[in-house]
Amino acid sequence: MTDPKDAPLVRLAGVGKNYGNVIALRDVDLEASAGEVTCVLGDNGAGKSTLIKIVAGLHRHDLGTYEVQGEPVAFSSPRDALDRGIATVYQDLAVVPLMPVWRNFFLGSEKRKGFGRMDITFMRRTAKREMAAMGIDLRDVDQPIGTLSGGERQCVAIARAVYFGAKALVLDEPTAALGVKQAGTVLRYIVQARERGLAVIFITHNPHHAYPVGDRFLILNRGRPIGYRTKEEITREELTALMAGGAELEELAHELDAAVSGSGSRAAKELAEGADHLRKSD
């Protein structure tokens, strides 16, 4: 048996999941080690959500093995996963917009003192300190969290998970609904989490966000892995082509070329130009 000290924090081997007759996930291998970022990429319907639910303890896998620090696990709930140090930050953050930042930071885990009163001074000070340690410089932790940008709210959630003892951090499409600058902010905090020794599993559909921060890359398509590479084994262009489906793009380009040869319409020509662009970018 693998020594827990040498084992990845999270390891999936041959993991599969069925919903009735529907195969949602099959033959997935994944490792997430301390101080590394493992990126899981795929388009809608690729199986990313199912994988998140298994890692987070929301659903049990039907096939394969799931290990945490070398020990096989089968979580019954997200609380079980959290107790083992696996925290998941979902895209639709569970925050109360009108509550201050510090209140959301400790939501559900409030620090209390005599007679059950909340220790507001401690929570304010701690929230500010922990976010500063992650490189998040907030002007005022008393401001409603709803006044923060999407990227800042993601970063508060990351800092909260780190403070409450997360060893492995699962991030569900944290940059999906963000602009370029805000996405860059979140990527910077993902690197901060890695440098603090966490194992980060970064779920995304954007290879341009994944490649700069990733150490390993798992690409899913229709519930099955179509590539599992380290950064040394793949370039950004190869990662993009593998995720996009190079063969499918080439087939589309040929179809659009054929459409142009059979029609002199402006629309057909524009489609052909688009096909040529896809072929070159691939």
Coordinates of C-alpha atoms in Angstrom, one line a residue:
M1 CA 0.0 0.0 0.0
T2 CA 1.2 3.5 -0.8
D3 CA 2.7 5.4 2.2
P4 CA 0.2 8.2 2.9
K5 CA 3.2 10.7 3.1
D6 CA 4.0 9.9 -0.6
A7 CA 0.5 9.6 -1.9
P8 CA -1.4 12.4 -3.7
L9 CA -3.9 14.2 -1.6
V10 CA -6.6 13.1 -4.0
R11 CA -6.4 10.2 -6.5
L12 CA -9.1 8.7 -8.7
A13 CA -8.4 5.5 -10.6
G14 CA -10.8 4.1 -13.2
V15 CA -13.7 6.1 -11.7
G16 CA -17.1 5.8 -13.3
K17 CA -20.6 6.9 -12.6
N18 CA -24.0 5.9 -14.0
Y19 CA -27.4 7.5 -13.7
G20 CA -29.7 4.7 -14.6
N21 CA -28.8 3.7 -18.1
V22 CA -26.9 6.9 -18.7
I23 CA -23.1 6.6 -18.5
A24 CA -22.1 10.0 -17.1
L25 CA -18.4 9.2 -16.4
R26 CA -16.2 6.3 -17.3
D27 CA -12.5 5.3 -16.8
V28 CA -11.3 8.6 -15.2
D29 CA -7.9 8.8 -13.6
L30 CA -6.8 11.9 -11.8
E31 CA -4.2 13.0 -9.2
A32 CA -4.0 16.2 -7.2
S33 CA -0.9 16.6 -5.0
A34 CA 0.0 19.3 -2.5
G35 CA 1.5 22.3 -4.2
E36 CA 0.0 21.5 -7.6
V37 CA -2.9 22.6 -9.8
T38 CA -4.7 19.9 -11.7
C39 CA -7.0 21.3 -14.4
V40 CA -10.0 19.4 -15.6
L41 CA -11.2 20.7 -19.0
G42 CA -14.1 20.0 -21.2
D43 CA -17.1 21.5 -22.9
N44 CA -20.7 21.4 -21.6
G45 CA -21.8 17.8 -21.1
A46 CA -18.2 16.5 -20.9
G47 CA -18.7 15.2 -17.4
K48 CA -17.0 17.9 -15.3
S49 CA -20.0 18.5 -13.0
T50 CA -20.3 14.7 -12.3
L51 CA -16.6 14.6 -11.5
I52 CA -16.9 17.6 -9.1
K53 CA -19.9 15.9 -7.3
I54 CA -17.9 12.7 -6.8
V55 CA -14.8 14.5 -5.5
A56 CA -16.9 16.8 -3.3
G57 CA -18.8 13.9 -1.7
L58 CA -22.1 14.8 -3.1
H59 CA -22.4 11.6 -5.2
R60 CA -20.7 8.2 -4.8
H61 CA -18.8 6.7 -7.7
D62 CA -20.0 3.4 -9.1
L63 CA -16.7 2.1 -10.5
G64 CA -13.0 2.5 -9.7
T65 CA -11.4 3.8 -6.6
Y66 CA -11.2 7.2 -4.9
E67 CA -8.4 7.7 -2.4
V68 CA -7.5 10.5 -0.1
Q69 CA -3.8 10.4 1.0
G70 CA -3.6 6.8 0.0
E71 CA -6.8 5.7 1.8
P72 CA -9.8 4.5 -0.1
V73 CA -12.9 6.6 0.6
A74 CA -16.6 6.6 -0.3
F75 CA -18.1 9.8 1.1
S76 CA -21.7 10.0 2.1
S77 CA -21.9 13.8 2.1
P78 CA -19.9 16.9 1.4
R79 CA -19.4 17.2 5.1
D80 CA -17.4 13.9 5.0
A81 CA -15.2 15.3 2.3
L82 CA -14.7 18.6 4.2
D83 CA -13.7 16.6 7.3
R84 CA -11.0 15.1 5.2
G85 CA -9.8 18.5 4.0
I86 CA -11.5 18.6 0.6
A87 CA -13.3 21.9 0.1
T88 CA -15.4 22.8 -3.0
V89 CA -16.1 26.3 -4.2
Y90 CA -19.0 26.3 -6.6
Q91 CA -19.6 28.7 -9.5
D92 CA -22.8 30.0 -7.8
L93 CA -21.2 31.1 -4.6
A94 CA -23.2 30.5 -1.4
V95 CA -23.0 34.0 -0.1
V96 CA -25.5 36.5 1.3
P97 CA -25.0 39.6 -0.8
L98 CA -26.3 42.1 1.9
M99 CA -24.1 40.7 4.7
P100 CA -20.6 42.1 5.3
V101 CA -17.5 40.3 4.0
W102 CA -16.5 39.1 7.4
R103 CA -19.9 37.7 8.1
N104 CA -19.9 35.7 4.9
F105 CA -16.3 34.6 5.6
F106 CA -17.5 32.9 8.8
L107 CA -21.0 32.0 7.7
G108 CA -22.1 28.8 9.4
S109 CA -18.9 28.6 11.4
E110 CA -19.2 31.8 13.6
K111 CA -16.7 32.4 16.4
R112 CA -18.5 32.9 19.7
K113 CA -17.5 34.0 23.2
G114 CA -19.4 34.2 26.5
F115 CA -23.1 33.7 26.6
G116 CA -23.1 32.6 22.9
R117 CA -22.4 36.1 21.6
M118 CA -20.5 36.3 18.3
D119 CA -16.9 37.5 18.6
I120 CA -17.3 40.2 15.9
T121 CA -13.8 41.7 16.6
F122 CA -12.1 38.4 16.1
M123 CA -14.0 37.6 12.9
R124 CA -13.4 41.0 11.4
R125 CA -9.7 40.9 12.2
T126 CA -9.3 37.3 11.1
A127 CA -11.1 37.8 7.8
K128 CA -8.9 40.8 6.9
R129 CA -5.7 39.0 7.9
E130 CA -6.5 35.8 6.0
M131 CA -7.5 37.6 2.8
A132 CA -4.3 39.7 3.0
A133 CA -2.3 36.5 3.3
M134 CA -3.9 35.4 0.0
G135 CA -3.0 38.7 -1.5
I136 CA -6.5 40.1 -1.3
D137 CA -6.4 43.7 -0.1
L138 CA -9.9 44.8 0.8
R139 CA -10.6 48.3 1.9
D140 CA -13.3 47.4 4.4
V141 CA -14.4 43.9 5.6
D142 CA -17.7 45.6 6.8
Q143 CA -18.8 46.3 3.2
P144 CA -21.6 44.0 1.9
I145 CA -20.0 41.2 -0.1
G146 CA -22.5 42.0 -2.9
T147 CA -20.6 45.2 -3.6
L148 CA -17.4 43.2 -4.5
S149 CA -16.7 42.1 -8.1
G150 CA -17.3 38.5 -9.1
G151 CA -13.5 37.8 -9.0
E152 CA -13.2 39.3 -5.5
R153 CA -16.1 37.1 -4.2
Q154 CA -14.4 34.1 -5.6
C155 CA -11.2 35.0 -3.8
V156 CA -13.1 35.5 -0.5
A157 CA -14.4 31.9 -0.9
I158 CA -10.9 30.6 -1.6
A159 CA -9.5 32.4 1.4
R160 CA -12.3 31.0 3.6
A161 CA -11.7 27.4 2.5
V162 CA -8.0 27.8 3.2
Y163 CA -8.6 29.3 6.7
F164 CA -10.9 26.4 7.7
G165 CA -8.3 23.8 6.9
A166 CA -8.7 22.8 3.3
K167 CA -5.9 20.6 2.0
A168 CA -7.5 20.1 -1.4
L169 CA -9.5 22.9 -3.1
V170 CA -11.9 22.1 -5.9
L171 CA -12.9 25.2 -7.9
D172 CA -15.9 24.9 -10.2
E173 CA -15.5 27.2 -13.2
P174 CA -14.3 30.2 -11.1
T175 CA -13.5 32.3 -14.2
A176 CA -16.5 31.4 -16.4
A177 CA -18.6 34.5 -15.9
L178 CA -15.7 36.9 -15.4
G179 CA -14.1 39.5 -17.6
V180 CA -10.4 39.4 -18.6
K181 CA -9.1 41.4 -15.6
Q182 CA -11.3 39.7 -13.0
A183 CA -10.3 36.2 -14.4
G184 CA -6.7 37.2 -14.1
T185 CA -7.3 38.1 -10.4
V186 CA -8.8 34.7 -9.7
L187 CA -5.9 32.9 -11.5
R188 CA -3.4 34.8 -9.4
Y189 CA -5.2 33.6 -6.2
I190 CA -5.2 30.0 -7.5
V191 CA -1.4 30.3 -7.8
Q192 CA -1.3 31.7 -4.2
A193 CA -3.3 28.7 -3.0
R194 CA -0.8 26.4 -4.7
E195 CA 2.2 28.2 -3.2
R196 CA 0.6 27.7 0.3
G197 CA 0.8 23.9 -0.3
L198 CA -2.8 23.1 -1.3
A199 CA -3.8 20.6 -3.9
V200 CA -6.0 22.6 -6.4
I201 CA -8.4 21.0 -8.8
F202 CA -9.4 23.7 -11.3
I203 CA -12.5 22.9 -13.4
T204 CA -12.7 25.0 -16.5
H205 CA -13.7 25.0 -20.2
N206 CA -11.0 27.6 -21.1
P207 CA -7.6 26.2 -21.9
H208 CA -6.2 29.8 -22.0
H209 CA -7.0 30.1 -18.3
A210 CA -5.9 26.6 -17.4
Y211 CA -2.5 26.4 -19.1
P212 CA -0.7 29.3 -17.2
V213 CA -1.5 27.9 -13.8
G214 CA -1.9 24.2 -14.4
D215 CA 0.6 21.4 -13.6
R216 CA -1.6 18.5 -14.9
F217 CA -4.4 18.5 -17.4
L218 CA -7.3 16.1 -17.7
I219 CA -9.5 16.6 -20.8
L220 CA -13.0 15.1 -20.8
N221 CA -15.3 14.5 -23.7
R222 CA -18.8 12.9 -23.2
G223 CA -17.8 11.5 -19.9
R224 CA -14.6 9.9 -21.0
P225 CA -10.9 11.1 -20.7
I226 CA -9.3 11.9 -24.0
G227 CA -6.1 13.1 -22.6
Y228 CA -4.2 13.3 -19.3
R229 CA -0.9 15.2 -19.5
T230 CA 1.6 17.0 -17.4
K231 CA 2.7 20.5 -18.4
E232 CA 5.9 19.2 -19.8
E233 CA 4.0 16.8 -22.1
I234 CA 1.7 19.3 -23.8
T235 CA 1.8 22.9 -25.2
R236 CA -1.0 25.4 -24.9
E237 CA -1.8 24.9 -28.6
E238 CA -2.0 21.1 -28.3
L239 CA -4.2 21.5 -25.2
T240 CA -6.5 23.8 -27.0
A241 CA -6.7 21.5 -30.1
L242 CA -7.3 18.4 -27.9
M243 CA -10.1 20.0 -26.0
A244 CA -11.7 21.5 -29.1
G245 CA -11.5 18.2 -31.0
G246 CA -9.0 18.7 -33.8
A247 CA -10.6 16.0 -36.0
E248 CA -14.1 17.5 -35.6
L249 CA -12.8 21.0 -36.5
E250 CA -11.1 19.6 -39.6
E251 CA -14.3 17.8 -40.6
L252 CA -16.3 21.0 -40.1
A253 CA -13.7 22.9 -42.2
H254 CA -14.1 20.4 -45.1
E255 CA -17.9 20.6 -44.9
L256 CA -17.8 24.4 -45.1
D257 CA -15.4 24.3 -48.0
A258 CA -17.8 22.0 -49.8
A259 CA -20.6 24.4 -49.1
V260 CA -18.7 27.3 -50.7
S261 CA -17.9 25.3 -53.8
G262 CA -21.6 24.5 -54.3
S263 CA -22.7 28.1 -53.6
G264 CA -21.5 31.5 -54.5
S265 CA -23.4 33.2 -51.7
R266 CA -21.7 35.7 -49.4
A267 CA -22.8 33.7 -46.4
A268 CA -21.1 30.5 -47.7
K269 CA -17.9 32.4 -48.3
E270 CA -17.9 33.8 -44.8
L271 CA -18.4 30.3 -43.5
A272 CA -15.4 29.1 -45.5
E273 CA -13.3 31.9 -44.1
G274 CA -14.3 30.9 -40.6
A275 CA -13.4 27.3 -41.4
D276 CA -10.0 28.3 -42.6
H277 CA -9.5 30.3 -39.4
L278 CA -10.4 27.2 -37.3
R279 CA -8.1 25.0 -39.3
K280 CA -5.2 27.4 -38.8
S281 CA -5.8 27.9 -35.1
D282 CA -6.0 24.2 -34.7

